[in-house]
Coordinates of C-alpha atoms (C1' of nucleotides) in Angstrom, one line a residue:
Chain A
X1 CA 21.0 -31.5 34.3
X2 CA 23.3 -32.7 32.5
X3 CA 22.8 -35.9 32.8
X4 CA 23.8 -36.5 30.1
X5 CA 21.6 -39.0 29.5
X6 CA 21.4 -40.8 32.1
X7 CA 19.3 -43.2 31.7
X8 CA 17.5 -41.3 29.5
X9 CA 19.5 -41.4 26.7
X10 CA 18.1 -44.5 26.3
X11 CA 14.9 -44.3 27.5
X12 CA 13.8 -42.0 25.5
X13 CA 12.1 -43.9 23.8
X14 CA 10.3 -43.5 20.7
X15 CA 7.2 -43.1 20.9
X16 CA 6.2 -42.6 24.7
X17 CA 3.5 -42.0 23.0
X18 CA 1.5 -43.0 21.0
X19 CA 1.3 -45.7 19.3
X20 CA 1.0 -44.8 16.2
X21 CA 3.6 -42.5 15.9
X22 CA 6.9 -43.0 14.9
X23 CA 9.2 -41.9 17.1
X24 CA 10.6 -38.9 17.8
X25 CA 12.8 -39.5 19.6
X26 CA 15.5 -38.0 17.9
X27 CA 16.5 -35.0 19.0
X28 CA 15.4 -35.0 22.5
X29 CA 18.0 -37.9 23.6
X30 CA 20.9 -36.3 23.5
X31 CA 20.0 -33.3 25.5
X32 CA 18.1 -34.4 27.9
X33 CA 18.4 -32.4 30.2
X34 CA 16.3 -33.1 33.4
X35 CA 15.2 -30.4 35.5
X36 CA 15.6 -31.1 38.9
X37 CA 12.7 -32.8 39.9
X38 CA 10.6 -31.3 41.7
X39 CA 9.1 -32.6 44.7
X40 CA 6.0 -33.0 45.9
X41 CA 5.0 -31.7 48.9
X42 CA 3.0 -33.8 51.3
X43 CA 0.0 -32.4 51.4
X44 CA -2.3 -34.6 53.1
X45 CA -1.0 -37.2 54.9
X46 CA -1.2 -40.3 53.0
X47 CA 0.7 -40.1 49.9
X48 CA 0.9 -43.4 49.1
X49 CA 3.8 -43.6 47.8
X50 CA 3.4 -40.5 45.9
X51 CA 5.9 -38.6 47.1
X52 CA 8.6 -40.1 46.4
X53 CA 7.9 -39.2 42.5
X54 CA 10.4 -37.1 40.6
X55 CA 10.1 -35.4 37.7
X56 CA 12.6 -34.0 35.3
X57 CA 11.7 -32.0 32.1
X58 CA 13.4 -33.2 29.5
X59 CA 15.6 -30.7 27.1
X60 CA 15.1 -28.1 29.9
X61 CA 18.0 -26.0 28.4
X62 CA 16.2 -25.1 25.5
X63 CA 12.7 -24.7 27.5
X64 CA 14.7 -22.0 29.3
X65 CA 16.0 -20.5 26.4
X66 CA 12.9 -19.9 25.0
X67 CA 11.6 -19.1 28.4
X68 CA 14.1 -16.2 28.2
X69 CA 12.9 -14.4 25.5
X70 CA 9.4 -15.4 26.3
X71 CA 8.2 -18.6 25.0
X72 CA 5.1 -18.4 22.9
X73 CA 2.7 -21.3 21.5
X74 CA 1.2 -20.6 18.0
X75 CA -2.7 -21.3 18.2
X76 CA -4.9 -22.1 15.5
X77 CA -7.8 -23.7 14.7
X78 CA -6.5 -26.8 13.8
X79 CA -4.5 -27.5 16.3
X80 CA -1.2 -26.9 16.8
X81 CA 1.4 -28.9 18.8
X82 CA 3.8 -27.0 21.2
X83 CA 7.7 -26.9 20.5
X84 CA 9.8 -27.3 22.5
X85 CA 7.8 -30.7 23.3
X86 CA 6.5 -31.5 27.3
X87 CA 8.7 -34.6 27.9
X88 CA 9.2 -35.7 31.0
X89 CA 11.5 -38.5 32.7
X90 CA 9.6 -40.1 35.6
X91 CA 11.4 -41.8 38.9
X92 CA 10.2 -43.1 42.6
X93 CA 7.2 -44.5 41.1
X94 CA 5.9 -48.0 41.8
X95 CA 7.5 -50.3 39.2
X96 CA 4.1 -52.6 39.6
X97 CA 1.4 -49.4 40.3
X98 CA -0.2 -48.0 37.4
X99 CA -0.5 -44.1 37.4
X100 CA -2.3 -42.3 34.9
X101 CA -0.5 -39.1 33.5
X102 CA -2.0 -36.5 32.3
X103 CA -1.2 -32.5 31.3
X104 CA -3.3 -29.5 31.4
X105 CA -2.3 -26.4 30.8
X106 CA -3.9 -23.5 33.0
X107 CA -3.7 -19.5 32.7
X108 CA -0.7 -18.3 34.1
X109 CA -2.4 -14.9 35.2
X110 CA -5.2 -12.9 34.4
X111 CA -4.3 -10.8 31.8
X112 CA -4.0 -10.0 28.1
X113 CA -0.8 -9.2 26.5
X114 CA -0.2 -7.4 23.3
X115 CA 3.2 -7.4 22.3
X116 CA 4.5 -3.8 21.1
X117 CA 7.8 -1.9 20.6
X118 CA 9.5 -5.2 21.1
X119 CA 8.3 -6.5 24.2
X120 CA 5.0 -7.8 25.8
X121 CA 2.8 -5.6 28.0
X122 CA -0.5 -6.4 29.8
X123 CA -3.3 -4.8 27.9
X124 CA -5.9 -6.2 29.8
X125 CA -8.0 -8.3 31.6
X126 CA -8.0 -12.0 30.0
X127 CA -10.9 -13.4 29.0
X128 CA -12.6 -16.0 30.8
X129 CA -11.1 -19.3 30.3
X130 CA -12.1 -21.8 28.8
X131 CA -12.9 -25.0 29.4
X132 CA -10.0 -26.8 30.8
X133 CA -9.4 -29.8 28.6
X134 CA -6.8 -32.8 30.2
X135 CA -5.0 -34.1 27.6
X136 CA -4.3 -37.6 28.8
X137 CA -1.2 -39.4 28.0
X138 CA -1.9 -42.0 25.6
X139 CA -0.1 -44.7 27.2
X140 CA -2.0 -44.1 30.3
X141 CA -3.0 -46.3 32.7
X142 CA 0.6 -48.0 32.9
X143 CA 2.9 -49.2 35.4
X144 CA 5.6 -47.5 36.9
X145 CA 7.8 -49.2 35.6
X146 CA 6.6 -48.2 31.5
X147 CA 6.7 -45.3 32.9
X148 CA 10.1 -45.4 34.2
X149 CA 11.6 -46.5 31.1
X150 CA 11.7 -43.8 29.1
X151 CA 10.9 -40.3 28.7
X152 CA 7.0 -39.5 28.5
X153 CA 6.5 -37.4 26.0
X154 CA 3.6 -35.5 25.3
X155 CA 4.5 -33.9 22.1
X156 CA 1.0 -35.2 20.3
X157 CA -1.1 -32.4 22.5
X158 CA -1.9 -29.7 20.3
X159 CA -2.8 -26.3 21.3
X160 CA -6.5 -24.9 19.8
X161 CA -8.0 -21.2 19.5
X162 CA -10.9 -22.7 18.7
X163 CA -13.4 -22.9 21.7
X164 CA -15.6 -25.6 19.8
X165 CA -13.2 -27.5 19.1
X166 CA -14.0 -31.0 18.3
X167 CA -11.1 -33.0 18.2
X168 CA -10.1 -32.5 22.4
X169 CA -7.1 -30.4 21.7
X170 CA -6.5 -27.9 24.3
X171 CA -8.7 -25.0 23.7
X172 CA -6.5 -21.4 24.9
X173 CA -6.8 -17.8 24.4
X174 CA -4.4 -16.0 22.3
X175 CA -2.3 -13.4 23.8
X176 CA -2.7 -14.9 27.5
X177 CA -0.4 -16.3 29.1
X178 CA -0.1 -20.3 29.9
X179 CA 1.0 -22.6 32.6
X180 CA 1.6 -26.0 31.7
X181 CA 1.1 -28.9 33.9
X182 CA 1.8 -32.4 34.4
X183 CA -0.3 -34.7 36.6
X184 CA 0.5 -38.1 38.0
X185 CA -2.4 -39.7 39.0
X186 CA -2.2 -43.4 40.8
X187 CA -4.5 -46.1 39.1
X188 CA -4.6 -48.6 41.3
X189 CA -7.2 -51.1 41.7
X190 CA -7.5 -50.3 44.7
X191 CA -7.7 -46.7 44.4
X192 CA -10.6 -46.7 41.9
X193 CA -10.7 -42.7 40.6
X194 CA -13.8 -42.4 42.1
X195 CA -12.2 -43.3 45.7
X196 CA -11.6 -40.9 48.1
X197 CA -8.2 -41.6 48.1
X198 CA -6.8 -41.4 44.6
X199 CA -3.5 -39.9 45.0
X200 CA -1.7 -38.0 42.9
X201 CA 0.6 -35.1 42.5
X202 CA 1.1 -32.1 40.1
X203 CA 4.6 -31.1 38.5
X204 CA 4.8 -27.5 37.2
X205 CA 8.3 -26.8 35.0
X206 CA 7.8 -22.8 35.4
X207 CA 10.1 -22.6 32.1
X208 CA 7.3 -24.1 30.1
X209 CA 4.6 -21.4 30.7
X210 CA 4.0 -19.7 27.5
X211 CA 2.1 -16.6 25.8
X212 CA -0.6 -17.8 23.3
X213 CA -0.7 -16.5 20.1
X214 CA -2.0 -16.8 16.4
X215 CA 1.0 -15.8 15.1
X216 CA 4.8 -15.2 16.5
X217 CA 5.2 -11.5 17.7
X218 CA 8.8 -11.9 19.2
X219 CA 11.4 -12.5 16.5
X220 CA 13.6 -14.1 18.5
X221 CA 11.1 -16.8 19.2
X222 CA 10.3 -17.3 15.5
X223 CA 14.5 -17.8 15.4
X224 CA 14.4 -20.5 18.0
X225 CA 11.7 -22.3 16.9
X226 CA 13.5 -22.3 13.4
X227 CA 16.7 -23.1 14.5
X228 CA 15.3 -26.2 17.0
X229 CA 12.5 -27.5 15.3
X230 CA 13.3 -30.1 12.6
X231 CA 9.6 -29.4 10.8
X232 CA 11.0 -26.2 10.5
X233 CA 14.0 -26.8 8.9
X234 CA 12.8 -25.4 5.9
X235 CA 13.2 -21.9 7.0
X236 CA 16.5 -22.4 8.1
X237 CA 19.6 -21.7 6.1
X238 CA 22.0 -19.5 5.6
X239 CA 21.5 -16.0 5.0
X240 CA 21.8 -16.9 1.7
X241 CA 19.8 -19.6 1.0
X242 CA 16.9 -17.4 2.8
X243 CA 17.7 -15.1 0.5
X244 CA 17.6 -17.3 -2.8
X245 CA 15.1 -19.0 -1.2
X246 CA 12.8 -16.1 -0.2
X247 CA 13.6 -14.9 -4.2
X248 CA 12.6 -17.6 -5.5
X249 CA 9.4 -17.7 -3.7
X250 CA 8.5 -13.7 -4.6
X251 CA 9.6 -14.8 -8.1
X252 CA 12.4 -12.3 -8.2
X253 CA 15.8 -13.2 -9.7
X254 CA 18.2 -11.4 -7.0
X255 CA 18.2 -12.1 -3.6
X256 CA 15.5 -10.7 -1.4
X257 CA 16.0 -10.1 2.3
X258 CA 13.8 -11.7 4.1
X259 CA 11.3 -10.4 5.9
X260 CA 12.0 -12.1 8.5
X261 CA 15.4 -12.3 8.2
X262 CA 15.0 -8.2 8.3
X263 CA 12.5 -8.2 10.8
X264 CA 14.9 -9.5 13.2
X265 CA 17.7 -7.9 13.0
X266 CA 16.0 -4.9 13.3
X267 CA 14.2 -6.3 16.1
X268 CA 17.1 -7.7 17.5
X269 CA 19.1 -5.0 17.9
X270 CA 17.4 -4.4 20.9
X271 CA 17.7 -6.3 23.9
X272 CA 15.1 -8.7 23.6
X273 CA 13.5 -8.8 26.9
X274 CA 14.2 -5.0 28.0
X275 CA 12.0 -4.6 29.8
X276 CA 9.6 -6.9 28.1
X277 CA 10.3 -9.5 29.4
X278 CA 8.7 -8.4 32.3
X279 CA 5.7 -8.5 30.4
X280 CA 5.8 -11.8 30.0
X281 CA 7.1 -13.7 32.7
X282 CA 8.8 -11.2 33.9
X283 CA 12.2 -11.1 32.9
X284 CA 13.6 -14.5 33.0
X285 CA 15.3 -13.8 36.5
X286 CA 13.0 -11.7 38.0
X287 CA 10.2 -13.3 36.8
X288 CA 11.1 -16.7 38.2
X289 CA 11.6 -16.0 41.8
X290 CA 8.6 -14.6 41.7
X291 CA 6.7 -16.4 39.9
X292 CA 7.9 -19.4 41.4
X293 CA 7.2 -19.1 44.8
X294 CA 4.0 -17.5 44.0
X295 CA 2.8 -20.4 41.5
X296 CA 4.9 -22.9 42.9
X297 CA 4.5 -22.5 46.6
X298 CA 1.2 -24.0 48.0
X299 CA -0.6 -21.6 48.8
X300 CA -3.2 -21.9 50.4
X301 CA -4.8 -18.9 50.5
X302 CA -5.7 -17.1 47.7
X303 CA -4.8 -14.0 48.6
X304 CA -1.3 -14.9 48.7
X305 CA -1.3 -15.4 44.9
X306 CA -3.1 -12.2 44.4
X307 CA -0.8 -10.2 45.9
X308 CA 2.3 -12.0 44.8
X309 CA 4.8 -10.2 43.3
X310 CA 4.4 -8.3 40.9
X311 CA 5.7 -10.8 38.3
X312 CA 3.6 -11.3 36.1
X313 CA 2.8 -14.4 37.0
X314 CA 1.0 -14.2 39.9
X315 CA -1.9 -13.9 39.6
X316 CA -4.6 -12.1 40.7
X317 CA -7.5 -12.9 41.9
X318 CA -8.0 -16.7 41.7
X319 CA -11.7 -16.6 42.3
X320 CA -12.8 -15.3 39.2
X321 CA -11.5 -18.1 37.9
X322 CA -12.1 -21.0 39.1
X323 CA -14.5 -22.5 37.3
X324 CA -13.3 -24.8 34.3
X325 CA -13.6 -27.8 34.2
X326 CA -11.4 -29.5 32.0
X327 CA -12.3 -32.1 29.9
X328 CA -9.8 -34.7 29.3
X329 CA -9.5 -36.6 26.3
X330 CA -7.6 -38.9 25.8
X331 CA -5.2 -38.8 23.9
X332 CA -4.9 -41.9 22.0
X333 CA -6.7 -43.9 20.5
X334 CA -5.9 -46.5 22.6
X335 CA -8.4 -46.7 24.3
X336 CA -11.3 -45.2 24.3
X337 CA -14.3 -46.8 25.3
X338 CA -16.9 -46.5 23.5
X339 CA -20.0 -46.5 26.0
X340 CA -19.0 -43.9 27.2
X341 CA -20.9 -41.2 26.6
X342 CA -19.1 -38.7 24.9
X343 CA -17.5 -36.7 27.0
X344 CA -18.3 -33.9 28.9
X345 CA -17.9 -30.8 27.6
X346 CA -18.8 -27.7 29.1
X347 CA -19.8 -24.9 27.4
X348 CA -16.9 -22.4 29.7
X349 CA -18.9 -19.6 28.8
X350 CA -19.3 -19.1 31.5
X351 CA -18.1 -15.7 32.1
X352 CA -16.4 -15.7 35.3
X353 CA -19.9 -15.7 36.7
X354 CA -19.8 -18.6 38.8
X355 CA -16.7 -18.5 40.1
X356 CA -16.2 -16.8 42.5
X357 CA -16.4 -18.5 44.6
X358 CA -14.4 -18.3 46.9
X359 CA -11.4 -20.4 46.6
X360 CA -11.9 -23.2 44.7
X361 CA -13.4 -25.6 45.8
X362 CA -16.1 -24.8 45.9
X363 CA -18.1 -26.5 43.6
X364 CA -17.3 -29.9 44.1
X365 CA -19.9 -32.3 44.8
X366 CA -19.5 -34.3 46.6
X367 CA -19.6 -37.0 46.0
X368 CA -20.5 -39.8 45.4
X369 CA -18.1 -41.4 44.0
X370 CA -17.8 -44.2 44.8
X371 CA -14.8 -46.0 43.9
X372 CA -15.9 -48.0 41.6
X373 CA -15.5 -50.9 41.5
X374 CA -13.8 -52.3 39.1
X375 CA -16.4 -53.7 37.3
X376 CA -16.7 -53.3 34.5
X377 CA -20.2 -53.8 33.6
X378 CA -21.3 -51.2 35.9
X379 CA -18.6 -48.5 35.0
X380 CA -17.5 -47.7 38.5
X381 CA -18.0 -44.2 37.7
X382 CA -21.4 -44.9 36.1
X383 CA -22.5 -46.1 39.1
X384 CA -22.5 -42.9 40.2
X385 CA -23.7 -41.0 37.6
X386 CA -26.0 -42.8 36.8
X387 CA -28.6 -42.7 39.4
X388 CA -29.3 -39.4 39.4
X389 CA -29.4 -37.9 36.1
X390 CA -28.3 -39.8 34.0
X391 CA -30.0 -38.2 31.5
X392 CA -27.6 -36.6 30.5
X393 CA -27.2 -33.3 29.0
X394 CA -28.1 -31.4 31.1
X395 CA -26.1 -32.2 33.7
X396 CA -23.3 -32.6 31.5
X397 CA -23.0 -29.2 30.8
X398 CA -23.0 -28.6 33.9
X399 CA -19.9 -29.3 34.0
X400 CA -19.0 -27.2 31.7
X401 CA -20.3 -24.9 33.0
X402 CA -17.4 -24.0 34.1
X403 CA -15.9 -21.5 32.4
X404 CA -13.6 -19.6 35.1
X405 CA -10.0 -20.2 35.1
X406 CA -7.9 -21.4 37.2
X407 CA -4.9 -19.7 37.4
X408 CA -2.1 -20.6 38.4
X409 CA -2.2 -19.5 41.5
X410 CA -5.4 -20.8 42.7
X411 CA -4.0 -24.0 41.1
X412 CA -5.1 -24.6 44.1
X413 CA -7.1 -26.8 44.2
X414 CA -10.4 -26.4 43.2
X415 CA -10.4 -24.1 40.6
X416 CA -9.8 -26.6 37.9
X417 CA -11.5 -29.2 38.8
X418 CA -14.0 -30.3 37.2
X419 CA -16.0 -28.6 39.3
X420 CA -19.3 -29.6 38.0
X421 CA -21.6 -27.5 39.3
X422 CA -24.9 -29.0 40.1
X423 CA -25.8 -30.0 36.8
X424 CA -29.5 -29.7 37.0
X425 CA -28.8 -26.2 38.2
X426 CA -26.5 -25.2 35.3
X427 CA -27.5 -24.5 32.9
X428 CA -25.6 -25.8 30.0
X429 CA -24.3 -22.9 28.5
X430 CA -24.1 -24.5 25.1
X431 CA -23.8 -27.7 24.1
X432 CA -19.9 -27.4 23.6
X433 CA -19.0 -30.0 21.1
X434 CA -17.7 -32.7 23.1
X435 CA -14.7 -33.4 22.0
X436 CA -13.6 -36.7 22.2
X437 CA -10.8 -38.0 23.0
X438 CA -9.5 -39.7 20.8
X439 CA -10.5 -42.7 19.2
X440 CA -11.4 -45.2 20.8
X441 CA -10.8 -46.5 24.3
X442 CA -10.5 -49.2 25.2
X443 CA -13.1 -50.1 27.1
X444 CA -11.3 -51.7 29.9
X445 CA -12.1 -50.5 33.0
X446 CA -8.8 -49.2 33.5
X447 CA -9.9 -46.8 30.7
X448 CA -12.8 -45.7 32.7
X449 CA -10.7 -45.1 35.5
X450 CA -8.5 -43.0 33.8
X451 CA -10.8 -40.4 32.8
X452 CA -12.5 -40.5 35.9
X453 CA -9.4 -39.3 37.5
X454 CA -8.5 -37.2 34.6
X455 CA -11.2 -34.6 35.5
X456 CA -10.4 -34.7 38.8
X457 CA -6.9 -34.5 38.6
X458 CA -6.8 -31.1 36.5
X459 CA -8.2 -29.5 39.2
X460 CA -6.0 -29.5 41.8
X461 CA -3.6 -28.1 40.6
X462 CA -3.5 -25.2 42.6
X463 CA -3.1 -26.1 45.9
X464 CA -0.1 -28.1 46.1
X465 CA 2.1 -27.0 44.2
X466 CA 5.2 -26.2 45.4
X467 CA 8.0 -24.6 43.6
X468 CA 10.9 -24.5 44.7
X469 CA 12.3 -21.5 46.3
X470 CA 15.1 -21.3 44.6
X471 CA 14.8 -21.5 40.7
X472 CA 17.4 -19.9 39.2
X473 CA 17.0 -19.6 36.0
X474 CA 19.7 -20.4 34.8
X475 CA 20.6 -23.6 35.3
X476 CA 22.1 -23.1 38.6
X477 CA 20.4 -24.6 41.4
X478 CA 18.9 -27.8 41.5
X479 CA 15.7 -27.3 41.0
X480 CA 15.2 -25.0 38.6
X481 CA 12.6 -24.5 37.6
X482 CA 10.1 -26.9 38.6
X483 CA 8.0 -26.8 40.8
X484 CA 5.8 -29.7 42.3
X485 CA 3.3 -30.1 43.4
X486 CA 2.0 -32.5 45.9
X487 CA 0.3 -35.1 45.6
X488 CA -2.5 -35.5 47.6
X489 CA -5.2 -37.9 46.9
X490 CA -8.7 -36.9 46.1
X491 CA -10.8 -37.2 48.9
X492 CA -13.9 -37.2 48.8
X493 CA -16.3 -36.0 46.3
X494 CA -15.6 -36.1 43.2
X495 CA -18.9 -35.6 41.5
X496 CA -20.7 -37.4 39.1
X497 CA -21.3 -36.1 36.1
X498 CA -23.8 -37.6 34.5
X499 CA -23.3 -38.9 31.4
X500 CA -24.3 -37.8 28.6
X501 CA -26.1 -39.0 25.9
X502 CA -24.7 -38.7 22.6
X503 CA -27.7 -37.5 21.3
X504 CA -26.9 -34.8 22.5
X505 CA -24.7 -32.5 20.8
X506 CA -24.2 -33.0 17.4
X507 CA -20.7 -34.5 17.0
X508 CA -19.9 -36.3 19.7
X509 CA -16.9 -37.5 20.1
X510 CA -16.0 -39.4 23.1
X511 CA -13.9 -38.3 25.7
X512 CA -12.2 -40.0 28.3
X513 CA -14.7 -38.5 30.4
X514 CA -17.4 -39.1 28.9
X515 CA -16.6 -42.6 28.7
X516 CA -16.3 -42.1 32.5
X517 CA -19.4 -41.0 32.6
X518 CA -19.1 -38.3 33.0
X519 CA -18.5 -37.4 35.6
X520 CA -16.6 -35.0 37.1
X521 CA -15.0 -35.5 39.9
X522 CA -14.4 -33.2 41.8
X523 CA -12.2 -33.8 44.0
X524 CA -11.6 -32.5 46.9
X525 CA -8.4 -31.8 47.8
X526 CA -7.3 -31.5 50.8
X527 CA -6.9 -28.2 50.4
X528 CA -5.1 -26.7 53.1
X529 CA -7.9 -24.7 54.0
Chain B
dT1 C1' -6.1 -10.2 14.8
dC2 C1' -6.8 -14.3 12.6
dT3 C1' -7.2 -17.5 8.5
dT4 C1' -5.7 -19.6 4.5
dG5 C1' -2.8 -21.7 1.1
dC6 C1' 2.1 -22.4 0.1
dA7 C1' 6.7 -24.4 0.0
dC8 C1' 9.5 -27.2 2.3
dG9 C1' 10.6 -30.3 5.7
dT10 C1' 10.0 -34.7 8.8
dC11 C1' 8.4 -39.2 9.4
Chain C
dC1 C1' 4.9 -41.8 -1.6
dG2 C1' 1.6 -39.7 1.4
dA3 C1' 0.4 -37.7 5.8
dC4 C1' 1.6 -34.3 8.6
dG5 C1' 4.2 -30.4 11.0
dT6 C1' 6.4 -25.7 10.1
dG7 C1' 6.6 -20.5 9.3
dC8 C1' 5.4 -17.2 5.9
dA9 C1' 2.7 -13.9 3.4
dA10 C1' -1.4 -12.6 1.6
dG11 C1' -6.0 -12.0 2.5

DNA sequence: TCTTGCACGTC
DNA sequence: CGACGTGCAAG
């Protein structure tokens, strides 16, 4: 880790991401601390060139401390960004490829927490998840070597408790816990999304899973995110300018404590994690190994995860989950393309219902997908979806249908996927607001693309992931924390989705998907099964 | 528990 | 400046 800035220093650039947006760079250079990549398992045989793709998380020393105490995400209905931000520094990849890369961010476990007497403690079952919603890097397709250059950051996705939301943020559950993850997807010409062999690979940083919440219940986190977060600067200070500060705010002439200021020292007097931490993630050491191996290692069968350690992790029983599709949007509004359709959306309402099945995979269609061609006229995934149904809503919810979650364990593969269940069959739950994307593709068909593999790319999550065995939490070891995933490349089917007709729902917005028509790609990975 | 408006900060 | 990102406290 310490690089010390290695090349990073540099790279990171600006604004990895968007366009639009300044830079942020700031204060991410100087730490940037890479996690030891992780490594991507070979899953399948043919990684085209996937697997020699490293991964670092940048700043991982204060991911971890937060992963200490037990990271959480505020959640509201507006949308709110994480902090610490995902970056990442990228390496082995193709300077001359172009890779699409993407985050999701899947349920850790299921259960729900409550946090109490200073610690977190499952209450619960979680609720069904909901639809799992890619949030596309907005520089995305590029070539390795943009890629290379600097850090990638993702610090524009923001974090939603709102299940309709229309904007494409990532929709979450608060008080569950969260697993993000970063996808690599390759966007070759040749390897048209739909194609049977779109390869990609999955990077999980096991210090970036997270509890969900409306507001902080761990003091110490509310500290750290004071402390690190420049927008929160305002709350920082001295004891005494809290106090004048806090004074002048209640109107009062003498120095008031803080609540907060109170609230944690109270708070803190006790250890932090205790035995909380467990709750959580398990205490940072304990949890890891655990967790590690069980989210991190392939697995193939599900039953490994279930009975996984007793961190908290693991988790249980994939099946229940598996159903979500994600929806990707896009981030930027780079590119969106308009024809698309909006995007899919799928109502996850789906109480667990469908899922079951058994591992994953289930769903997937099969596929038709046909790489596309590139053409552009005929959006390669259109081709697809068109035939059948392209009439859209219907079918489109089908995808949504999806509603289980994958968890981390089942990351498996199929779980997340857009599995798009037989569209005619589903029924669309609701119409879920499409969300868009963002603004505008570009309609190039590399855009197209893009989504296409979006969908399927969330999905596979499970399977390949490797962690690393050894993640010490503390900086130790090489890898710490992350974990990798393989790449594999989508075989086969990913399913169509037929697009959708913006009729449809009310607001549509366009999503990367949709532009892709929709569909959802299922793909197939090669699981191990 | 979650939502809202706010003061204060960054960009 | 204005837009937007923060945690806070009140609701």
């Amino acid at each position: 880790m310490a690089n010390g800035g290695d090349q990073f220093g540099l790279a990171e650039r600006p604004d990895s991401d968007c366009m639009d947006s300044p830079k942020e760079t700031k204060q991410e250079n100087p730490s940037l601390t890479l996690n030891s990549p992780s490594s991507p398992q070979t899953a399948s045989g043919q990684q085209q060139g996937m697997e020699g793709i490293k991964v670092f998380l940048h700043d991982r020393e204060l991911w971890t401390k937060f992963d200490e105490v037990g990271t959480e995400m505020i959640i509201t209905k507006a949308g709110r960004r994480m902090f610490p931000s995902y970056k990442v520094k990228v390496t082995g990849l193709n300077p001359k490829t172009k890779y699409i890369l993407l985050m999701d961010i899947v349920p850790g476990d299921d259960h729900r927490y409550k946090f109490a007497d200073n610690k977190w403690s499952i209450t619960g079952k979680a609720e069904p998840a909901m639809p799992g919603r890619l949030y596309v890097h907005p520089d995305s397709p590029a070539t390795g070597a943009h890629w290379s250059r600097q850090l990638v950051s993702f610090q524009k996705l923001k974090l939603t408790n709102n299940h309709l939301d229309p904007f494409g943020h990532i929709i979450l559950n608060s008080m569950h816990k969260y697993q993000p993850r970063l996808h690599i997807v390759k966007a070759d010409e040749n390897n048209g999304f739909g194609s049977k062999n779109t390869a990609f690979c999955t990077h999980v940083f096991s210090e970036t899973a997270f509890i969900a919440v409306t507001s902080y219940q761990n003091h110490k986190i509310t500290q750290l995110k004071i402390e690190n977060n420049p927008f929160a600067k305002g709350f920082r200070g001295s004891d005494d300018n809290e106090l004048h500060r806090m004074a002048k705010l209640q109107g009062k002439d003498y120095p008031v404590v803080p609540r907060s200021t109170v609230r944690q020292r109270a708070c803190s007097s006790g250890s932090p994690f205790s035995g909380e931490s467990r709750g959580l993630r398990g205490s940072p050491e304990a949890v890891r190994s655990p967790y590690s191996c069980e989210n991190g290692l392939t697995r193939n069968s599900p039953q490994e995860l279930l009975s996984p350690p007793s961190s908290h992790y693991s988790l249980p029983h994939p099946h229940l989950q598996r159903g979500q599709q994600p929806q990707v949007y896009h981030c930027n509004k780079r590119k969106v393309e308009e024809n698309c359709s909006s995007g899919n959306q799928h109502p996850y309402k789906k109480p667990f219902a469908g899922s079951s099945p058994s591992e994953g995979e289930s769903y997937y269609h099969p596929s038709s997908y046909p790489p596309p061609p590139s053409g552009l006229s005929t959006n390669p995934a259109l081709g697809l979806t068109d035939s059948p149904y392209s009439s859209d809503l219907g079918q489109r919810q089908a995808c949504m249908f999806a509603s289980s979650e994958p968890r981390m364990d089942e990351l498996s593969c199929a779980s997340w996927s857009y599995t798009c269940p037989l569209p005619a069959a589903m029924t669309p739950m609701e119409p879920y607001p499409p969300y868009t994307p963002h603004p505008p593709y570009s309609s190039s068909p590399q855009g197209s693309r893009l989504s296409a593999i979006a969908h399927q790319s969330s999905p596979p999550l499970g399977e390949h992931i490797t962690h690393d065995p050894y993640q010490t939490q503390s900086s130790g070891p090489p890898s710490q924390s992350s974990q990798n995933i393989h790449s594999r490349q989508l075989s086969s089917p990913l399913r169509e989705y037929p697009r959708y007709t913006p009729n449809l729902s009310p607001p549509l917005y366009h999503t990367l998907e949709t532009h892709t028509h929709i569909r959802c790609g299922v793909p197939e990975w090669s699981a191990a099964s």
